[in-house]
mmCIF file of C-alpha atoms and ligand atoms in Angstrom:
data_model
loop_
_atom_site.group_PDB
_atom_site.id
_atom_site.type_symbol
_atom_site.label_atom_id
_atom_site.label_comp_id
_atom_site.label_asym_id
_atom_site.label_seq_id
_atom_site.Cartn_x
_atom_site.Cartn_y
_atom_site.Cartn_z
ATOM 1 C CA MET A 84 25.888 40.572 17.012
ATOM 2 C CA SER A 85 25.880 41.786 13.258
ATOM 3 C CA ASN A 86 22.744 42.077 11.867
ATOM 4 C CA THR A 87 23.236 39.560 9.408
ATOM 5 C CA ALA A 88 23.761 36.597 12.351
ATOM 6 C CA PHE A 89 20.204 34.790 12.330
ATOM 7 C CA ILE A 90 18.572 35.708 15.333
ATOM 8 C CA ARG A 91 16.299 33.781 17.618
ATOM 9 C CA ASN A 92 13.394 32.069 16.633
ATOM 10 C CA ASP A 93 12.563 29.355 19.438
ATOM 11 C CA PRO A 94 9.031 28.098 19.109
ATOM 12 C CA ALA A 95 7.286 31.135 21.435
ATOM 13 C CA PHE A 96 9.054 33.809 19.389
ATOM 14 C CA VAL A 97 8.381 32.269 16.221
ATOM 15 C CA ALA A 98 3.690 31.256 16.562
ATOM 16 C CA GLN A 99 4.338 35.413 17.504
ATOM 17 C CA ARG A 100 6.159 36.875 14.447
ATOM 18 C CA TYR A 101 3.595 34.237 11.953
ATOM 19 C CA ASN A 102 0.421 35.770 13.937
ATOM 20 C CA GLU A 103 1.538 39.116 13.312
ATOM 21 C CA LEU A 104 2.887 37.858 9.376
ATOM 22 C CA ALA A 105 -0.700 35.729 9.116
ATOM 23 C CA PRO A 106 -2.565 38.403 6.756
ATOM 24 C CA ARG A 107 0.420 39.561 4.881
ATOM 25 C CA MET A 108 1.443 35.576 4.003
ATOM 26 C CA GLU A 109 0.476 36.267 0.149
ATOM 27 C CA ALA A 110 2.263 39.581 -0.364
ATOM 28 C CA LEU A 111 5.361 37.956 1.176
ATOM 29 C CA GLU A 112 4.791 35.050 -0.875
ATOM 30 C CA ARG A 113 4.839 37.733 -4.115
ATOM 31 C CA ARG A 114 7.979 39.075 -3.261
ATOM 32 C CA ILE A 115 9.831 36.056 -3.426
ATOM 33 C CA ARG A 116 8.383 34.959 -7.445
ATOM 34 C CA MET A 117 7.853 31.417 -6.283
ATOM 35 C CA PRO A 118 7.310 30.061 -9.908
ATOM 36 C CA GLU A 119 3.751 29.441 -10.567
ATOM 37 C CA GLY A 120 2.984 25.902 -9.941
ATOM 38 C CA PHE A 121 6.253 24.665 -8.535
ATOM 39 C CA ARG A 122 4.403 23.221 -5.043
ATOM 40 C CA GLY A 123 2.069 21.150 -7.229
ATOM 41 C CA ARG A 124 5.300 19.643 -8.915
ATOM 42 C CA ALA A 125 7.150 19.200 -5.520
ATOM 43 C CA ILE A 126 4.338 17.800 -3.965
ATOM 44 C CA ALA A 127 4.268 15.374 -7.057
ATOM 45 C CA LYS A 128 7.631 14.004 -6.079
ATOM 46 C CA MET A 129 5.985 12.398 -2.770
ATOM 47 C CA ARG A 130 4.080 10.138 -5.216
ATOM 48 C CA LEU A 131 0.904 10.032 -3.402
ATOM 49 C CA SER A 132 -2.441 7.928 -3.628
ATOM 50 C CA ARG A 133 -5.523 8.082 -3.566
ATOM 51 C CA GLY A 134 -6.433 7.401 0.246
ATOM 52 C CA ASP A 135 -3.252 8.505 1.531
ATOM 53 C CA ARG A 136 -2.864 10.435 4.861
ATOM 54 C CA VAL A 137 -0.516 13.089 4.689
ATOM 55 C CA LEU A 138 1.022 15.430 7.803
ATOM 56 C CA VAL A 139 2.281 19.147 7.221
ATOM 57 C CA LEU A 140 4.531 20.431 9.343
ATOM 58 C CA GLY A 141 4.946 24.585 9.569
ATOM 59 C CA CYS A 142 1.256 24.352 7.086
ATOM 60 C CA GLY A 143 0.233 28.259 7.823
ATOM 61 C CA ALA A 144 -3.347 28.981 6.596
ATOM 62 C CA GLY A 145 -2.878 25.893 4.307
ATOM 63 C CA PRO A 146 -1.529 26.512 0.339
ATOM 64 C CA GLU A 147 -0.298 22.971 -0.135
ATOM 65 C CA ILE A 148 -4.207 21.755 0.730
ATOM 66 C CA PRO A 149 -5.315 21.572 -2.512
ATOM 67 C CA ASP A 150 -1.978 20.246 -4.501
ATOM 68 C CA ILE A 151 -2.286 17.733 -1.279
ATOM 69 C CA LEU A 152 -5.841 16.972 -2.289
ATOM 70 C CA ASP A 153 -5.151 16.720 -6.085
ATOM 71 C CA ASN A 154 -3.477 12.726 -4.990
ATOM 72 C CA ILE A 155 -5.219 11.914 -2.249
ATOM 73 C CA GLY A 156 -8.208 12.851 -3.188
ATOM 74 C CA SER A 157 -11.971 12.819 -0.299
ATOM 75 C CA GLU A 158 -10.802 9.628 0.602
ATOM 76 C CA GLY A 159 -7.844 10.416 2.342
ATOM 77 C CA ALA A 160 -6.980 13.168 4.844
ATOM 78 C CA ILE A 161 -4.750 15.897 5.989
ATOM 79 C CA ASP A 162 -3.115 16.725 9.793
ATOM 80 C CA GLY A 163 -1.948 20.539 9.082
ATOM 81 C CA LEU A 164 0.444 21.321 12.071
ATOM 82 C CA ASP A 165 1.126 25.179 13.095
ATOM 83 C CA LEU A 166 2.267 27.066 16.065
ATOM 84 C CA SER A 167 0.596 30.261 14.501
ATOM 85 C CA SER A 168 -2.983 30.757 15.907
ATOM 86 C CA ALA A 169 -3.891 33.284 13.799
ATOM 87 C CA SER A 170 -3.103 31.035 10.489
ATOM 88 C CA ILE A 171 -4.367 28.267 11.871
ATOM 89 C CA GLU A 172 -7.645 30.168 12.362
ATOM 90 C CA ARG A 173 -7.446 31.188 9.031
ATOM 91 C CA GLY A 174 -6.599 27.630 7.479
ATOM 92 C CA LYS A 175 -9.456 26.701 8.775
ATOM 93 C CA ALA A 176 -11.781 29.248 7.568
ATOM 94 C CA LYS A 177 -10.796 27.938 4.070
ATOM 95 C CA CYS A 178 -11.350 24.408 5.201
ATOM 96 C CA LEU A 179 -14.733 25.568 6.007
ATOM 97 C CA ALA A 180 -15.053 27.423 2.682
ATOM 98 C CA HIS A 181 -14.119 24.790 0.556
ATOM 99 C CA GLY A 182 -15.927 21.909 2.378
ATOM 100 C CA TRP A 183 -12.541 20.146 2.972
ATOM 101 C CA GLY A 184 -14.110 17.608 5.639
ATOM 102 C CA ASN A 185 -11.032 15.233 5.430
ATOM 103 C CA VAL A 186 -8.221 17.840 7.106
ATOM 104 C CA ARG A 187 -7.793 18.779 10.394
ATOM 105 C CA LEU A 188 -5.049 21.493 10.946
ATOM 106 C CA HIS A 189 -4.424 22.109 14.724
ATOM 107 C CA VAL A 190 -1.732 24.522 16.708
ATOM 108 C CA ALA A 191 0.814 22.719 17.294
ATOM 109 C CA ASP A 192 4.500 22.806 17.481
ATOM 110 C CA ALA A 193 6.121 19.936 15.603
ATOM 111 C CA GLY A 194 8.480 18.910 17.709
ATOM 112 C CA LYS A 195 6.560 17.847 20.193
ATOM 113 C CA PHE A 196 3.584 16.771 18.920
ATOM 114 C CA VAL A 197 2.708 13.118 18.922
ATOM 115 C CA PRO A 198 0.586 11.860 15.952
ATOM 116 C CA GLN A 199 -1.902 9.410 16.236
ATOM 117 C CA THR A 200 -1.367 7.477 13.331
ATOM 118 C CA THR A 201 1.118 7.016 10.629
ATOM 119 C CA TYR A 202 1.489 8.572 7.246
ATOM 120 C CA HIS A 203 2.361 8.187 3.805
ATOM 121 C CA GLY A 204 3.495 11.522 3.055
ATOM 122 C CA VAL A 205 5.617 14.132 5.987
ATOM 123 C CA LEU A 206 5.746 17.098 4.002
ATOM 124 C CA PHE A 207 7.697 20.516 5.778
ATOM 125 C CA ALA A 208 6.113 23.157 3.905
ATOM 126 C CA PHE A 209 8.458 25.767 3.488
ATOM 127 C CA SER A 210 8.750 24.826 6.858
ATOM 128 C CA CYS A 211 12.295 23.839 7.507
ATOM 129 C CA ILE A 212 14.119 27.057 7.805
ATOM 130 C CA ALA A 213 12.140 28.628 10.633
ATOM 131 C CA MET A 214 12.666 25.655 12.302
ATOM 132 C CA SER A 215 16.012 25.773 11.499
ATOM 133 C CA ALA A 216 17.122 25.690 15.103
ATOM 134 C CA GLN A 217 15.625 22.206 15.928
ATOM 135 C CA HIS A 218 14.697 21.476 12.193
ATOM 136 C CA GLU A 219 17.261 17.956 12.803
ATOM 137 C CA HIS A 220 15.230 17.168 15.911
ATOM 138 C CA VAL A 221 11.936 17.423 14.109
ATOM 139 C CA MET A 222 12.771 15.175 11.362
ATOM 140 C CA ARG A 223 14.165 12.567 13.100
ATOM 141 C CA HIS A 224 11.157 12.489 15.423
ATOM 142 C CA MET A 225 8.503 12.793 12.698
ATOM 143 C CA TRP A 226 10.683 9.952 10.784
ATOM 144 C CA GLN A 227 9.339 7.230 13.347
ATOM 145 C CA TYR A 228 5.285 8.566 11.910
ATOM 146 C CA VAL A 229 6.321 7.945 8.343
ATOM 147 C CA ALA A 230 4.332 4.549 6.771
ATOM 148 C CA PRO A 231 6.870 1.761 5.443
ATOM 149 C CA GLY A 232 7.043 3.120 1.466
ATOM 150 C CA GLY A 233 6.214 6.810 2.323
ATOM 151 C CA CYS A 234 7.749 9.368 2.332
ATOM 152 C CA MET A 235 9.436 12.284 4.139
ATOM 153 C CA THR A 236 9.812 15.676 1.704
ATOM 154 C CA VAL A 237 11.382 19.467 2.633
ATOM 155 C CA MET A 238 10.676 22.075 0.299
ATOM 156 C CA ASP A 239 11.773 25.104 0.328
ATOM 157 C CA SER A 240 13.354 27.808 -1.056
ATOM 158 C CA ARG A 241 16.694 29.272 -1.407
ATOM 159 C CA MET A 242 19.211 31.453 -2.898
ATOM 160 C CA PRO A 243 20.259 30.357 -5.676
ATOM 161 C CA TRP A 244 24.050 29.276 -6.466
ATOM 162 C CA PHE A 245 25.385 32.618 -8.152
ATOM 163 C CA LEU A 246 23.530 34.710 -5.450
ATOM 164 C CA ARG A 247 25.319 32.940 -2.987
ATOM 165 C CA TRP A 248 28.162 35.533 -2.173
ATOM 166 C CA ALA A 249 24.549 37.626 -0.751
ATOM 167 C CA ARG A 250 23.551 35.335 1.372
ATOM 168 C CA PRO A 251 23.908 37.222 5.223
ATOM 169 C CA LEU A 252 21.398 40.274 3.491
ATOM 170 C CA ALA A 253 18.888 37.581 2.957
ATOM 171 C CA GLN A 254 19.485 36.636 6.456
ATOM 172 C CA VAL A 255 18.770 40.631 7.130
ATOM 173 C CA TYR A 256 15.265 39.714 5.721
ATOM 174 C CA VAL A 257 14.666 36.378 6.683
ATOM 175 C CA ASN A 258 14.789 38.052 10.391
ATOM 176 C CA ARG A 259 12.591 40.715 9.955
ATOM 177 C CA THR A 260 9.849 38.514 8.356
ATOM 178 C CA TYR A 261 10.082 33.656 8.075
ATOM 179 C CA LEU A 262 12.566 33.914 10.224
ATOM 180 C CA GLY A 263 14.983 30.942 10.800
ATOM 181 C CA ASP A 264 19.000 30.451 9.705
ATOM 182 C CA MET A 265 19.470 30.288 5.934
ATOM 183 C CA ARG A 266 22.621 28.378 5.821
ATOM 184 C CA ILE A 267 21.351 24.986 7.262
ATOM 185 C CA ARG A 268 20.663 21.784 4.896
ATOM 186 C CA PRO A 269 18.214 19.425 5.492
ATOM 187 C CA LYS A 270 19.376 17.623 2.895
ATOM 188 C CA ASP A 271 22.045 16.407 5.338
ATOM 189 C CA CYS A 272 19.779 15.321 7.763
ATOM 190 C CA LEU A 273 17.643 13.663 5.434
ATOM 191 C CA SER A 274 20.375 11.775 4.131
ATOM 192 C CA THR A 275 20.602 9.957 6.935
ATOM 193 C CA PHE A 276 17.578 8.722 6.386
ATOM 194 C CA GLY A 277 17.489 6.602 2.999
ATOM 195 C CA ARG A 278 18.643 8.182 -0.237
ATOM 196 C CA VAL A 279 17.737 11.687 -0.763
ATOM 197 C CA GLU A 280 16.051 12.599 -4.477
ATOM 198 C CA ASP A 281 16.129 15.903 -5.647
ATOM 199 C CA TYR A 282 14.008 18.314 -7.133
ATOM 200 C CA SER A 283 14.309 22.219 -7.917
ATOM 201 C CA GLU A 284 13.836 24.783 -10.153
ATOM 202 C CA LYS A 285 14.527 28.676 -10.693
ATOM 203 C CA TRP A 286 18.635 27.786 -10.645
ATOM 204 C CA ASP A 287 18.151 25.688 -7.737
ATOM 205 C CA SER A 288 16.650 28.297 -5.360
ATOM 206 C CA PHE A 289 12.779 26.565 -4.662
ATOM 207 C CA TYR A 290 14.010 22.837 -3.573
ATOM 208 C CA ALA A 291 11.770 19.928 -2.738
ATOM 209 C CA HIS A 292 14.402 16.270 -1.171
ATOM 210 C CA THR A 293 12.584 13.775 -1.096
ATOM 211 C CA VAL A 294 13.653 10.503 0.723
ATOM 212 C CA PHE A 295 11.197 7.404 0.990
ATOM 213 C CA LYS A 296 10.892 5.032 3.513
ATOM 214 C CA GLN A 297 12.380 1.069 2.711
HETATM 215 C C1 SAM B 539 7.651 30.422 6.037
HETATM 216 S S1 SAM B 539 5.935 29.940 6.431
HETATM 217 C C2 SAM B 539 5.353 28.893 5.478
HETATM 218 C C3 SAM B 539 3.753 28.053 5.731
HETATM 219 C C4 SAM B 539 3.047 28.067 4.379
HETATM 220 N N1 SAM B 539 3.316 26.228 4.931
HETATM 221 C C5 SAM B 539 3.234 28.586 2.989
HETATM 222 O O1 SAM B 539 4.017 27.424 2.909
HETATM 223 O O2 SAM B 539 2.877 29.373 3.202
HETATM 224 C C6 SAM B 539 6.304 29.072 7.807
HETATM 225 C C7 SAM B 539 5.684 28.909 8.355
HETATM 226 O O3 SAM B 539 6.351 27.325 9.858
HETATM 227 C C8 SAM B 539 5.697 27.466 11.048
HETATM 228 N N2 SAM B 539 6.826 26.983 12.078
HETATM 229 C C9 SAM B 539 7.834 26.946 12.007
HETATM 230 N N3 SAM B 539 8.394 26.320 13.130
HETATM 231 C C10 SAM B 539 7.180 25.333 13.822
HETATM 232 C C11 SAM B 539 7.210 24.098 14.606
HETATM 233 N N4 SAM B 539 8.541 23.862 15.620
HETATM 234 N N5 SAM B 539 6.101 24.050 14.739
HETATM 235 C C12 SAM B 539 4.832 24.474 14.088
HETATM 236 N N6 SAM B 539 5.116 24.927 12.915
HETATM 237 C C13 SAM B 539 6.239 25.853 12.477
HETATM 238 C C14 SAM B 539 5.288 28.841 10.967
HETATM 239 O O4 SAM B 539 4.947 29.325 12.366
HETATM 240 C C15 SAM B 539 4.703 29.283 9.669
HETATM 241 O O5 SAM B 539 3.205 28.720 9.402
#
């Protein structure tokens, strides 16, 4: 196999990789040069309201939590899932430090987790590519838990269109860090649920696809 092909990303391997990466996630994120405030603008496309319930898939140490709480307030609730126990421990420490009593974080595989409720928003938080082998299964499984009128959003990054030729090289980097198959197009599966609303920044390289449930 060429080293530009994507490598295995089964849940056990992903958990191990992200346990190693957990202390370095902020530093890694600085390298990808995400526009400041992108998470907040993408999450705004979910049109959340105060009191809503939100499920965050691949929540890591919870960098999306503050932007979600800005929309749902202390009367709303967040469940976050991640395979990496080290990331979840960091996230729990953050919740404790900020007094976010309405956030529950779980070490769990999104493909197997059975929620106890439905959600106004289900968010793949830069996790869809990392889940690539099973991302369609996770989308279909979690779509059942989107409440009528609620939405599913996939927020992630990709190569800008004018650098797509360099994707095999980027895949080498992803194999060493975040894991997953950079060729996947989450929108293909999302569009089977309904009309997808697109949002992107920085030449399309940071994007959010949102679909609302009728
Ligand atoms: C690129 S990180 C994003 C973390 C965080 N949301 C952020 O924006 O920094 C992708 C995350 O998805 C998680 N992940 C991948 N596959 C998963 C699965 N099947 N179930 C739950 N989490 C998963 C990884 O453990 C990792 O923490």
